[in-house]
C-alpha angles and dihedrals in degrees: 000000000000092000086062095047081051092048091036088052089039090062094039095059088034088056093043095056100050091049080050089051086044101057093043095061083053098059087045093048087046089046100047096051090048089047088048089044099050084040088054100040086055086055090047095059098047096042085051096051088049083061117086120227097226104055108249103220110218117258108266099239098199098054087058086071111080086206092041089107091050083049100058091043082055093043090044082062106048105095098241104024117208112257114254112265117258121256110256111231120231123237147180135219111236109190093320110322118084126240136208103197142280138313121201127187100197085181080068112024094238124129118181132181115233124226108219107247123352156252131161096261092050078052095076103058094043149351100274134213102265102186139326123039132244100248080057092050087222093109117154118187125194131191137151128258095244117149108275090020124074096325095112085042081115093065096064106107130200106287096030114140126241133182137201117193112195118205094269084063094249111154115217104196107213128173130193114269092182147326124245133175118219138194122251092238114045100089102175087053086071099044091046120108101023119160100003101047100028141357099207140027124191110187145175154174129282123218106263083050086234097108149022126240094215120185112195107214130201130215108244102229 
């Protein structure tokens, strides 16, 4: 008998303690998304206030060139002319990472800024340029699931509208073409379809960690 009331208090305090452990990793993980939001709304104002309001066109290189004319017509005749060189995105430096412009989900009413490559740590300020460009229309956008970043990112529905604002102030309309999950671990799935099927992913976690809610986007002609 008192073996059983041993074992009986052993698995009271057992149980106690993991529904202890357990609340505590609620109120970090609480604490942590509210910390990363607030991080990421100060960036917000001060990468919005950076944007001009009239959109600045980049400068035509080529008609800079009085013979520019003279050396198309001399391009247009070799037999595999070289590809146009892709347009180089502006950026700004927000204390200390660097950012490529602004991504706002109107379906939602969510608007986030967009560091310019991305780490873990970079991660948790806001969601972060994981591979492509937009001028390639291979951009791939990340970003977690916190609370107030991509973790309505599920809602959107073909035809939603999304739109990316580079640092000249230029607006790309995009809209969702589909949804699609993805295994973690099934890296060329992601990378599959650029450039003929979308122009731009924007993908995250789910909550297990196991897969990637992926929505494939389409720039609006």
């Amino acid at each position: 008998m008192a073996k059983r009331r041993i074992i009986g208090r052993i698995m009271i305090v057992l149980g106690a303690a993991l529904i202890t452990a357990a609340l505590l990793l609620v109120a970090y993980n609480y604490y942590h998304e509210s910390k990363s939001k607030a991080a990421m709304d100060n960036v917000l104002v001060k990468l919005e206030n950076k944007i001009p309001e009239q959109p600045q066109q980049e400068d035509n290189i080529e008609s800079a060139s009085p013979f520019a004319v003279f050396e198309q017509e001399e391009i247009s005749h070799t037999d595999e002319p070289e590809p146009p060189a892709e347009e180089e995105a502006p950026t700004v430096d927000i204390d200390g990472r660097i950012y490529m412009g602004l991504l706002t989900m109107p379906t939602l009413g969510q608007e986030f800024p967009v560091i310019k490559g991305w780490s873990y740590d970079d991660m948790n300020i806001a969601p972060c340029q994981y591979s492509g460009t937009r001028a390639g229309r291979d951009l791939i956008i990340c970003s977690h699931n916190y609370a107030g970043f991509f973790d309505s990112l599920e809602e959107l529905r073909t035809g939603d509208e999304v739109i990316f604002t580079d640092l000249n102030g230029r607006k790309f309309t995009y809209e969702i073409s589909y949804t699609e999950l993805i295994s973690g671990w099934d890296g060329n799935k992601m990378f599959a379809g650029a450039k003929t099927d979308w122009d731009m992913t924007l993908f995250t976690c789910t909550w297990s960690g196991y897969s990637r809610v992926t929505c494939r986007c389409v720039l609006k002609k």
